[in-house]
mmCIF file of C-alpha atoms in Angstrom:
data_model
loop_
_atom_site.group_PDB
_atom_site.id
_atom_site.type_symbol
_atom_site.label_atom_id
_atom_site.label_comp_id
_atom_site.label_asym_id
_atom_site.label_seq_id
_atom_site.Cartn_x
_atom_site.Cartn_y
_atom_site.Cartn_z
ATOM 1 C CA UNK A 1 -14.741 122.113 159.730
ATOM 2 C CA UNK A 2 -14.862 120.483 163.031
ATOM 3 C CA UNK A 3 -14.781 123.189 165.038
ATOM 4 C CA UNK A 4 -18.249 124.521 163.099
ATOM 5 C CA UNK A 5 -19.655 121.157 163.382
ATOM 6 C CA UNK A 6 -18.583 121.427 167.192
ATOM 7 C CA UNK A 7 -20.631 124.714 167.227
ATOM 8 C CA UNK A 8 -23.782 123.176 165.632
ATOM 9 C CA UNK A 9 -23.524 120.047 167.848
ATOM 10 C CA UNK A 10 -23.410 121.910 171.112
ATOM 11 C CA UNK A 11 -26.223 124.345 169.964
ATOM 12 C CA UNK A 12 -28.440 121.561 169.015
ATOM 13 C CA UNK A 13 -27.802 119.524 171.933
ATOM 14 C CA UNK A 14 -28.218 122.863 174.283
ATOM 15 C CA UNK A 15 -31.355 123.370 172.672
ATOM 16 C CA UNK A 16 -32.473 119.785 173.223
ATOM 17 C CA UNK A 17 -31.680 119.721 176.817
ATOM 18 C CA UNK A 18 -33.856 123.158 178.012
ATOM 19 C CA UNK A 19 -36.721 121.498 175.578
ATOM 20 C CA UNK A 20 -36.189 124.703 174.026
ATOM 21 C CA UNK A 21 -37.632 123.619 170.755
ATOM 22 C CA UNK A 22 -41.234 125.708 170.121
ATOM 23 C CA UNK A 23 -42.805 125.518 167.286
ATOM 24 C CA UNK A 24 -41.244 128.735 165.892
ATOM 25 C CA UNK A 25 -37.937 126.903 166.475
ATOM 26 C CA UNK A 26 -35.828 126.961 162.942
ATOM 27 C CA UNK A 27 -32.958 125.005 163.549
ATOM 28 C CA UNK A 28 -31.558 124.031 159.898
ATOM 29 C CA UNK A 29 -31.767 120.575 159.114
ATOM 30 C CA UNK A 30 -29.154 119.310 156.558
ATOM 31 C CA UNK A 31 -30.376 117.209 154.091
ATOM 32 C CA UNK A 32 -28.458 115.428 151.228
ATOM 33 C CA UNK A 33 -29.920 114.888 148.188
ATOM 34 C CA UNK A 34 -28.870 112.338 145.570
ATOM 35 C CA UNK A 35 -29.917 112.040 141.978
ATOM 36 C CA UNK A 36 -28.182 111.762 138.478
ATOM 37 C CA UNK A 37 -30.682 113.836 136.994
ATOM 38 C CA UNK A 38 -29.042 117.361 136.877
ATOM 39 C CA UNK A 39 -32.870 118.663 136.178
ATOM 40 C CA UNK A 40 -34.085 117.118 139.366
ATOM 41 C CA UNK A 41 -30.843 117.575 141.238
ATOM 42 C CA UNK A 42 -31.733 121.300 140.754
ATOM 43 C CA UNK A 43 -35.796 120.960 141.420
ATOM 44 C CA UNK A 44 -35.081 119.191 145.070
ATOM 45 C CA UNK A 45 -32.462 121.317 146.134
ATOM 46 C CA UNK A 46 -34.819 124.188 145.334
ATOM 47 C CA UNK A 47 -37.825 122.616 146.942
ATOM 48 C CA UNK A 48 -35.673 121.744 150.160
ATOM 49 C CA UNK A 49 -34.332 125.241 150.802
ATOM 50 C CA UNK A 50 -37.996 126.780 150.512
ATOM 51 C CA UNK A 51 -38.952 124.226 153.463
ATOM 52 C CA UNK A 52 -35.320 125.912 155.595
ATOM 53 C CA UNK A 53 -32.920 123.356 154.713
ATOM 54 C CA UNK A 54 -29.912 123.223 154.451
ATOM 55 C CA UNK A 55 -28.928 121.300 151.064
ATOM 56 C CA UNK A 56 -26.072 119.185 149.946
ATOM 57 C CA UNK A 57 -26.851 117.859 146.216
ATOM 58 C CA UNK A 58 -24.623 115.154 144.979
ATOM 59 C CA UNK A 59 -25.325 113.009 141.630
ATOM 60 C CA UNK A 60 -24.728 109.636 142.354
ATOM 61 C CA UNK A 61 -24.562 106.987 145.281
ATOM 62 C CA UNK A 62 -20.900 106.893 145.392
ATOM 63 C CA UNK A 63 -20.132 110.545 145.934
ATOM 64 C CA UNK A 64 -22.880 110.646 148.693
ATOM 65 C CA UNK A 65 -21.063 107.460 150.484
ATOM 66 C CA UNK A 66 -17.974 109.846 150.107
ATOM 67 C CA UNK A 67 -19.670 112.715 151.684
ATOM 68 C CA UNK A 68 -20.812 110.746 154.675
ATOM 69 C CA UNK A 69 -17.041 109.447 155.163
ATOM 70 C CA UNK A 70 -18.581 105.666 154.598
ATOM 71 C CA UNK A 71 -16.858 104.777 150.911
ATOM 72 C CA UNK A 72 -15.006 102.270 150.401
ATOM 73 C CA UNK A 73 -16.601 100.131 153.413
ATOM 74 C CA UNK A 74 -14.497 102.930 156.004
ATOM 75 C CA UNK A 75 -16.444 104.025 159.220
ATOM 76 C CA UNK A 76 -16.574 107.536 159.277
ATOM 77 C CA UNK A 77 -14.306 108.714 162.222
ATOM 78 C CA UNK A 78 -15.926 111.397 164.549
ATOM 79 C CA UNK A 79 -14.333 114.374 162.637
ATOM 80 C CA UNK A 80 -17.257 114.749 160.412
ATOM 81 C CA UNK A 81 -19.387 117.001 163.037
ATOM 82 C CA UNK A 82 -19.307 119.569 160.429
ATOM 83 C CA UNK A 83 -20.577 117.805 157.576
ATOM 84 C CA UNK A 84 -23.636 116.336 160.031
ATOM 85 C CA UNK A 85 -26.474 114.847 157.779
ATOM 86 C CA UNK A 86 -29.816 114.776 159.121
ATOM 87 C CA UNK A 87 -32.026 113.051 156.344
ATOM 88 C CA UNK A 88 -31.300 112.111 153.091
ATOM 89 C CA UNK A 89 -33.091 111.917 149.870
ATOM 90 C CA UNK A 90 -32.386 109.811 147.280
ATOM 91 C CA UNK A 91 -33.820 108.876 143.722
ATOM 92 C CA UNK A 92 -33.924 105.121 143.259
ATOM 93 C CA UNK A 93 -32.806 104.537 139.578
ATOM 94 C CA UNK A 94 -28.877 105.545 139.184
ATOM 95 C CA UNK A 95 -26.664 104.352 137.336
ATOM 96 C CA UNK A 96 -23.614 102.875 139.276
ATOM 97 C CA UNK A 97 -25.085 102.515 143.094
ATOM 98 C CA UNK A 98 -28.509 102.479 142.802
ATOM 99 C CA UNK A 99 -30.709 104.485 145.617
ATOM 100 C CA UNK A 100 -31.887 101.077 146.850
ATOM 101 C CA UNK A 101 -27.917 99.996 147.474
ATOM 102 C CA UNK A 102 -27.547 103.289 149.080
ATOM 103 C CA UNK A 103 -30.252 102.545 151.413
ATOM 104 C CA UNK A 104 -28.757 99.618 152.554
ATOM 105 C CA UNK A 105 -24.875 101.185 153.152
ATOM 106 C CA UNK A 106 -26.345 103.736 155.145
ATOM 107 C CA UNK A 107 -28.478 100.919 157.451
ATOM 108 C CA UNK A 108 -25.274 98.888 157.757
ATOM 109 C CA UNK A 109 -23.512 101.653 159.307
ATOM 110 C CA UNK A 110 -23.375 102.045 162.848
ATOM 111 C CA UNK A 111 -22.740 105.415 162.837
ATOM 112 C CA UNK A 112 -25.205 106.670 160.157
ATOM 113 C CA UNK A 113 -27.883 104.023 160.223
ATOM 114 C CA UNK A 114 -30.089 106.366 162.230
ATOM 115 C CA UNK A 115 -30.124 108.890 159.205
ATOM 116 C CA UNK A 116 -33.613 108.986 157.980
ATOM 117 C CA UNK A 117 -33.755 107.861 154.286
ATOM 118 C CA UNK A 118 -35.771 109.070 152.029
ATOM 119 C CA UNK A 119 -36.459 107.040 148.045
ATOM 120 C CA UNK A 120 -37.334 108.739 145.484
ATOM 121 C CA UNK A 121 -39.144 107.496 141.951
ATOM 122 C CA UNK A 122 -40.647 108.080 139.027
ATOM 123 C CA UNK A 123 -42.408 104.606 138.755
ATOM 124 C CA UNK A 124 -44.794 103.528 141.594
ATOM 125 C CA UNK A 125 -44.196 99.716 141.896
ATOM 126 C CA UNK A 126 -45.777 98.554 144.946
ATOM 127 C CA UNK A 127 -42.628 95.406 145.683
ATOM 128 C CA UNK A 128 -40.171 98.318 144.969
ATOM 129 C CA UNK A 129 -42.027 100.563 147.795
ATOM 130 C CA UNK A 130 -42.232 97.655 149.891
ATOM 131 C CA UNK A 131 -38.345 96.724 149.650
ATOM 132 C CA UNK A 132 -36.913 99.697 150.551
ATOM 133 C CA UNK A 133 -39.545 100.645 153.094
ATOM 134 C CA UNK A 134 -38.289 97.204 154.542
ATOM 135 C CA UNK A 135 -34.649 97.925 154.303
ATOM 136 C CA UNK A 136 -35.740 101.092 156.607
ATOM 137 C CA UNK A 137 -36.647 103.634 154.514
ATOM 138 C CA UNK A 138 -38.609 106.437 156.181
ATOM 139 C CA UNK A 139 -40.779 106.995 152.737
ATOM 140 C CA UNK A 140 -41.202 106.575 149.250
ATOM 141 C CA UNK A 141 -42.297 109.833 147.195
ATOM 142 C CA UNK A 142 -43.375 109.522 143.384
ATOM 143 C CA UNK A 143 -41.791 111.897 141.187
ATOM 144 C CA UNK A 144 -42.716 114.252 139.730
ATOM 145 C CA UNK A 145 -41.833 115.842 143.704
ATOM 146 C CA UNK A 146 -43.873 118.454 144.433
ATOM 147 C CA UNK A 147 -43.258 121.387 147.885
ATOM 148 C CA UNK A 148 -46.195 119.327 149.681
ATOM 149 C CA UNK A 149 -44.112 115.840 149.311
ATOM 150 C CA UNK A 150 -41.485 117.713 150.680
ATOM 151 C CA UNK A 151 -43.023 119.823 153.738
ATOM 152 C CA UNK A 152 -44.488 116.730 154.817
ATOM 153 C CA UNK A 153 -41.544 114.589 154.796
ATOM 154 C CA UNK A 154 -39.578 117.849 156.608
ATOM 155 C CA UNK A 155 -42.566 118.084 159.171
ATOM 156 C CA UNK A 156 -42.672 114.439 160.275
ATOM 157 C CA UNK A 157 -39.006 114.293 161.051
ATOM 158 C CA UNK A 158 -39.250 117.848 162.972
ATOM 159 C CA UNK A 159 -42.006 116.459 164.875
ATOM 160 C CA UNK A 160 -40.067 112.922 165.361
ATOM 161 C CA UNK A 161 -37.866 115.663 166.860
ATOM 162 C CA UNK A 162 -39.738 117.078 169.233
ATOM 163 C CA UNK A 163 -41.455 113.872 170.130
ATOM 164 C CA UNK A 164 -38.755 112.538 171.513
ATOM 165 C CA UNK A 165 -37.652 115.583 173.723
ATOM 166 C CA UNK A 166 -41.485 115.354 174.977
ATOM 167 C CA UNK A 167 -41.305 111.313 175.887
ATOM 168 C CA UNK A 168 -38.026 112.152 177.730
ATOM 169 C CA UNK A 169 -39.810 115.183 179.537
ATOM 170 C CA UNK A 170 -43.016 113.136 180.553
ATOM 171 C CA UNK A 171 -40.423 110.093 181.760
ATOM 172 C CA UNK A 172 -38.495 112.988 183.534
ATOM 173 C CA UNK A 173 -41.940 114.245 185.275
ATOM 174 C CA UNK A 174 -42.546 110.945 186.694
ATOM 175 C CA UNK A 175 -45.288 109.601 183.650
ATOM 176 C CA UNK A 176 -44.373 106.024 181.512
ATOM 177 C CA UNK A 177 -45.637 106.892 178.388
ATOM 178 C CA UNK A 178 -43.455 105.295 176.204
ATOM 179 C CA UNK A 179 -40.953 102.130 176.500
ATOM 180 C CA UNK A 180 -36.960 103.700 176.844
ATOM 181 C CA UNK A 181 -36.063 101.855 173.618
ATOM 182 C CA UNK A 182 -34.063 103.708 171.380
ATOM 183 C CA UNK A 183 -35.333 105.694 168.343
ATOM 184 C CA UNK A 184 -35.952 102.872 165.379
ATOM 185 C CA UNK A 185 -36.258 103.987 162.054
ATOM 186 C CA UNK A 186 -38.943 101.179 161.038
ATOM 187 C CA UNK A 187 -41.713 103.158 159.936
ATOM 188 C CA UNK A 188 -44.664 101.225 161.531
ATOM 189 C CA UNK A 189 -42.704 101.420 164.984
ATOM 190 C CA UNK A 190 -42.246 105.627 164.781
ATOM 191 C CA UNK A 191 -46.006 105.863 163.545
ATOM 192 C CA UNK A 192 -47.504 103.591 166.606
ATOM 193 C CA UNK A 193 -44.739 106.157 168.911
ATOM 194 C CA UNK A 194 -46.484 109.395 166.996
ATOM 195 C CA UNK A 195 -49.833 108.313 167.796
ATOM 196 C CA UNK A 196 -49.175 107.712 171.465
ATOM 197 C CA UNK A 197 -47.603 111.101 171.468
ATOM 198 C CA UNK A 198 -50.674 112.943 170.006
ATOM 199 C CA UNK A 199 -52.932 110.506 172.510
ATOM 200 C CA UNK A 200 -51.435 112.362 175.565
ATOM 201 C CA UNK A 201 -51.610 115.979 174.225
ATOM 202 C CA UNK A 202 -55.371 115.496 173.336
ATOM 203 C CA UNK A 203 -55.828 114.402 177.260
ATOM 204 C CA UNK A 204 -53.751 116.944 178.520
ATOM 205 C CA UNK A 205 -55.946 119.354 176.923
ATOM 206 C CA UNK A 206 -59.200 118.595 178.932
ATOM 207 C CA UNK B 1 -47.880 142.448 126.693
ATOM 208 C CA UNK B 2 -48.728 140.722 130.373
ATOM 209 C CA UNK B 3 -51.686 139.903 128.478
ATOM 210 C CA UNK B 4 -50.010 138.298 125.538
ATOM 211 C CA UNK B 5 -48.240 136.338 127.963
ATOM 212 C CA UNK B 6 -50.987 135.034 130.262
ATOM 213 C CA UNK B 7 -52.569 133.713 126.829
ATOM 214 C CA UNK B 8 -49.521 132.210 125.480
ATOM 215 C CA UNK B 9 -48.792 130.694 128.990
ATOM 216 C CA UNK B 10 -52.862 129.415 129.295
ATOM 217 C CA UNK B 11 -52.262 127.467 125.729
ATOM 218 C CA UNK B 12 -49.408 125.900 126.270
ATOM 219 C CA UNK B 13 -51.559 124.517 129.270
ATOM 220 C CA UNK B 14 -54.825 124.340 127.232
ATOM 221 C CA UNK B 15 -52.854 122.509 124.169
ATOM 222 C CA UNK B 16 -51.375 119.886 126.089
ATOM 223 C CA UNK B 17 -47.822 121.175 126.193
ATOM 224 C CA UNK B 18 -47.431 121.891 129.796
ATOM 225 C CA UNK B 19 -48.933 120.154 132.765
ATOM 226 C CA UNK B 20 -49.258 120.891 136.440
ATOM 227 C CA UNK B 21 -45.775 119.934 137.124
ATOM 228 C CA UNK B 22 -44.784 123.382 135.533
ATOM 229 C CA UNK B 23 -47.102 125.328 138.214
ATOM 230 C CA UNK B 24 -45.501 123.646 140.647
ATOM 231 C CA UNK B 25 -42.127 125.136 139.388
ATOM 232 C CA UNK B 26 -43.772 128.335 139.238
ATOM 233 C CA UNK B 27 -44.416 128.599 142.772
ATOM 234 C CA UNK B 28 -41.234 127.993 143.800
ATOM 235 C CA UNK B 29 -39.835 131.235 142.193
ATOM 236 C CA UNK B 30 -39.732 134.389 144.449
ATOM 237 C CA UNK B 31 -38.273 137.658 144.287
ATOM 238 C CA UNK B 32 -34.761 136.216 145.438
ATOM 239 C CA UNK B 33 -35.099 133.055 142.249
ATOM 240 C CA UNK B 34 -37.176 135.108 139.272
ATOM 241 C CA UNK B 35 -35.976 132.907 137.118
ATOM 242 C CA UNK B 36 -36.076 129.489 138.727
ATOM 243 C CA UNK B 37 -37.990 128.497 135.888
ATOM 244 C CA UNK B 38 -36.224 129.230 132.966
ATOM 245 C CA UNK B 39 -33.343 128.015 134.808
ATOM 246 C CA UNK B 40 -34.679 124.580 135.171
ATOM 247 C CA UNK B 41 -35.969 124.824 131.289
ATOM 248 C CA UNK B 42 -32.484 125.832 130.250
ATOM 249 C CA UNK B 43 -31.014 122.915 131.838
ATOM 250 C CA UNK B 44 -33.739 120.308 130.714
ATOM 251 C CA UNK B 45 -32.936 121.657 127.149
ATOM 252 C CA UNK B 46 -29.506 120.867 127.900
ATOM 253 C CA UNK B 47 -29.368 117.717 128.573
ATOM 254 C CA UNK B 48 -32.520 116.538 127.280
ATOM 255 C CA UNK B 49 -30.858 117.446 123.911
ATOM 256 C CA UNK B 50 -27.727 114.927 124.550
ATOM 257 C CA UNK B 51 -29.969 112.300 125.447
ATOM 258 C CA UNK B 52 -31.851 112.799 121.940
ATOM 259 C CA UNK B 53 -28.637 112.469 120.411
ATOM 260 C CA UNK B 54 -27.586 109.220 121.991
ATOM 261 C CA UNK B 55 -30.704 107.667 121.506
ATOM 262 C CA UNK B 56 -30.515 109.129 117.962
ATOM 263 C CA UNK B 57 -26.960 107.556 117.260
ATOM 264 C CA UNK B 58 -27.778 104.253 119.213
ATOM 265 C CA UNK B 59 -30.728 103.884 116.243
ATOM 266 C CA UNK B 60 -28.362 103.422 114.438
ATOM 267 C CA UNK B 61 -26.571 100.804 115.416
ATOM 268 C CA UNK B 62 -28.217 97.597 114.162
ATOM 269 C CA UNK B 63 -29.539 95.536 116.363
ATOM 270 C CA UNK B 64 -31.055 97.846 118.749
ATOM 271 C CA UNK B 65 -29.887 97.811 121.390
ATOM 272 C CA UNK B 66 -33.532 98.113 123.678
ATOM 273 C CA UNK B 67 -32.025 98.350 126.987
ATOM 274 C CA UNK B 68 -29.583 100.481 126.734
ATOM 275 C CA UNK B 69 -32.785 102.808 124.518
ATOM 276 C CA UNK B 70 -34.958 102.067 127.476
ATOM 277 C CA UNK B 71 -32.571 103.336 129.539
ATOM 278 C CA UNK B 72 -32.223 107.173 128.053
ATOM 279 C CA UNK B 73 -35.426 107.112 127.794
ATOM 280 C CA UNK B 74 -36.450 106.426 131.032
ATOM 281 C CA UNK B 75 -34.202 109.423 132.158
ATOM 282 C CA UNK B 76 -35.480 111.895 129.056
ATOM 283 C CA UNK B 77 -38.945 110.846 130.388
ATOM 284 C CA UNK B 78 -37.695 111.590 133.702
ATOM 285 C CA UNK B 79 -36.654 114.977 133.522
ATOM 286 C CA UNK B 80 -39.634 115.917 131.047
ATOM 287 C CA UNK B 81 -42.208 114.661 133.675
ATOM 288 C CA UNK B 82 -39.951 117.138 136.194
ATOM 289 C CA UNK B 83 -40.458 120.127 134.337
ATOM 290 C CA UNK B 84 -44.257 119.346 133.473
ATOM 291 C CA UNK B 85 -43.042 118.444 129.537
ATOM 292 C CA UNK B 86 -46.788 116.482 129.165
ATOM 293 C CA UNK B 87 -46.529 115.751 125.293
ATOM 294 C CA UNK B 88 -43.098 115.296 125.395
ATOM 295 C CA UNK B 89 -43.592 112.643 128.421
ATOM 296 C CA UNK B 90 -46.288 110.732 126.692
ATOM 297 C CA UNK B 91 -44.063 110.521 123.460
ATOM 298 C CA UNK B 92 -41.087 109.219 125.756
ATOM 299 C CA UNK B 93 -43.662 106.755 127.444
ATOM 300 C CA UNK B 94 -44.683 105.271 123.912
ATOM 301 C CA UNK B 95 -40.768 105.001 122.871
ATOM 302 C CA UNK B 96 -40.464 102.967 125.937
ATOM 303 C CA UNK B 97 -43.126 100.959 125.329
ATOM 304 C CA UNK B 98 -41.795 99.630 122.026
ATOM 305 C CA UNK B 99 -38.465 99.019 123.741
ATOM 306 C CA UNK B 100 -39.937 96.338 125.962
ATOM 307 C CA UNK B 101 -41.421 94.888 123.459
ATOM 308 C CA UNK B 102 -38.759 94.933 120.957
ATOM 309 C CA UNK B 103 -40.446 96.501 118.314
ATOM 310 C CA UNK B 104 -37.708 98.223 116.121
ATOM 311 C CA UNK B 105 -39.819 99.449 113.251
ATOM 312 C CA UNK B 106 -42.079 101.581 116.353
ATOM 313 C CA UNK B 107 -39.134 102.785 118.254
ATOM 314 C CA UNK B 108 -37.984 104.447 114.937
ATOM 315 C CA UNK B 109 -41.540 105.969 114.335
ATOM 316 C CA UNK B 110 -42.150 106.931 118.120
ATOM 317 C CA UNK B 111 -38.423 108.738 118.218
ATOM 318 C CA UNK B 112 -39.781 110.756 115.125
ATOM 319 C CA UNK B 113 -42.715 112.012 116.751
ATOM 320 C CA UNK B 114 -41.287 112.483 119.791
ATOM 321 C CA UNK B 115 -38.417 114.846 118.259
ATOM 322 C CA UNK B 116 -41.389 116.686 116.393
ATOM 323 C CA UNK B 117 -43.355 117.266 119.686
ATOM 324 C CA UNK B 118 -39.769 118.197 122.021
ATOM 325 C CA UNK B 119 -38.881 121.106 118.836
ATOM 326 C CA UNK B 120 -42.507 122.590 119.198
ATOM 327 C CA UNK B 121 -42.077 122.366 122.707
ATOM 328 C CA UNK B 122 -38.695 123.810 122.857
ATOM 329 C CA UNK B 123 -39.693 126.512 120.275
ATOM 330 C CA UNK B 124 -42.559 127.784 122.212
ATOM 331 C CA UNK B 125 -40.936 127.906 125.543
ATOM 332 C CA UNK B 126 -38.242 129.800 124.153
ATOM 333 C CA UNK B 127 -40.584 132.440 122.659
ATOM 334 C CA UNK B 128 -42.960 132.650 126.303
ATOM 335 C CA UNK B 129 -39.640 133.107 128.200
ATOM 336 C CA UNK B 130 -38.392 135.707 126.026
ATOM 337 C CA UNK B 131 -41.594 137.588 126.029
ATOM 338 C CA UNK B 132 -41.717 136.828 129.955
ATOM 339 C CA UNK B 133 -38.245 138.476 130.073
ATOM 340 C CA UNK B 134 -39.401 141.587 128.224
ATOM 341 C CA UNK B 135 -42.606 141.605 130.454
ATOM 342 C CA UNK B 136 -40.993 141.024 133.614
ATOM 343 C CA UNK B 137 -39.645 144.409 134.681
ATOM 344 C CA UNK B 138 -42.729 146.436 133.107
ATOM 345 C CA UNK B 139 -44.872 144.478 135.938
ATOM 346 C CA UNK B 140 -42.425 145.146 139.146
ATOM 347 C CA UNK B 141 -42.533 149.272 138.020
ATOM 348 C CA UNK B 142 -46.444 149.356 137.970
ATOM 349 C CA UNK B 143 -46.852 147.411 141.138
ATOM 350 C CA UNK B 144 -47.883 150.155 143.629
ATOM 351 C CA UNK B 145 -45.361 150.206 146.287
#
């Protein structure tokens, strides 16, 4: 297990470094997927491997703490390389730990709190959207989920991706585009960071 | 018979059975998944049919119990609006309706409709998939290679 995760760090991490990312690049991203629906369970995992993902599908907050080596309040220890998690999506309404509470372990978590979170539900109320979007959610989508809900949630975070390796390459080149902080996951803040990003490639294209 | 089943499969859309949600499932199926669809079906049928029977056992217990009917229904609902179940889902919305408002006497009539409008739906899905099954390997011989 670590000695794959090992593998995948040092490929990823190789690839970041020669800004080797084009926009052919298919590196898997690993998403987990939570929901006690077995129906939907089945429907997301489905949508997510027709966008390249790869898919872990669990069915209920708990066992996705357990995945990410965070239940029972525990840090995970660095000898879950292998089971790396680079978004997760989760339905709000579950019974036990609801995706909301979820949420909110993950944030509290030094080690995973930079996992982009994803809420899923099948009711559209605006304080609900609001509090987890607060909590530092990434997005909200309104089920039913359709393959366009997904590709754009899998696009944004593969362009987050190569945003960042193009701010560190303009910083590198001698240009201050962007402040050094580090990556937030506050929506507002990576939107404002996008929009800077696509300011300079308009430019650059004079 | 690809033309029996493109009507069957255009009523259940023109009838009110079957909403966009179900196209959407559709498109996801490929050569590698040619079933994806019945798959997902299958399984809604599945449990879609235990949550019919705890709701239909927690009727009757007296008094109702509305939250804990709310609840299965919200997930019935849930999975129905998933696999593009339209009638099914509006039935399910009704039940919940009366739940919130306590109304005991409309829960009771809403369940029976909505068991009426799930065994139509169940019955015709059955039949399209089993003609679809028939169909299926006629249409990958005459596709011209």
């Amino acid at each position: 297990m670590a000695v794959n995760g090992a593998v995948t760090w040092l490929r990823r991490a190789g690839e970041m470094d020669g800004y080797g990312l084009s926009a052919s690049d298919t590196e898997e991203v690993h998403v987990l997927a939570v929901d006690d629906s077995h129906v939907d369970r089945k429907v997301i995992e489905r949508l997510l491997k027709i966008t390249s993902c790869k898919v872990t599908a669990v069915d209920s907050g708990r066992r996705a703490l357990q995945f990410l080596g965070l239940e029972d309040e525990k840090e995970a220890s660095n000898g879950f390389d292998g089971l790396k998690v680079d978004l997760i999506i989760t339905d709000y309404c579950m019974p036990g730990m609801t995706g909301y509470e979820l949420l909110k372990k993950v944030k509290e978590s030094s080690v995973f709190r930079e996992i982009p979170v994803v809420i899923m539900s099948s009711e559209k109320v605006i304080t609900r959207i609001d509090r987890c979007l607060e909590e530092g959610a990434e997005d909200f989508i309104v089920k039913p989920v359709k393959l366009s809900d997904v590709k754009r949630i899998i696009d944004c975070m593969t362009t987050d991706l190569r945003g960042g390796i193009n701010k560190r390459k303009l910083r590198d080149e001698g240009e201050d585009r962007s402040s050094s902080s580090p990556t937030t996951v506050d929506s507002p803040t990576r939107r404002l960071k996008m929009t800077s990003l696509e300011e300079h490639v308009f430019s650059s294209k004079k | 018979m690809r033309r029996q089943l493109a009507i069957m499969r255009q009523s259940l859309f023109d009838q009110g059975y079957l909403d966009e949600q179900f196209i959407e499932l559709e498109e996801l199926q490929d050569d590698a998944n040619p079933n994806f669809v019945e798959e997902v079906v299958t399984l809604y049928f599945r449990d879609s049919a235990r949550l019919i029977l705890n709701i239909q056992q927690a009727l009757e217990r007296k008094p109702f119990d509305f939250n804990k009917l709310d609840g299965y229904m919200h997930q019935f609902k849930g999975s129905s609006s998933s696999i593009g179940a339209n009638k099914v889902k509006a039935e399910s919305t009704l039940f919940r309706e009366y739940c919130r408002s306590a109304n005991a006497e409309g829960c009771l009539r809403a369940f029976q409709q909505l068991k009426k409008e799930y065994a139509t739906l169940r019955k015709k899905l059955e039949a399209y998939f089993q003609l679809a099954r028939q169909t299926g390997p006629l249409e990958t011989a005459s596709r011209p290679k």
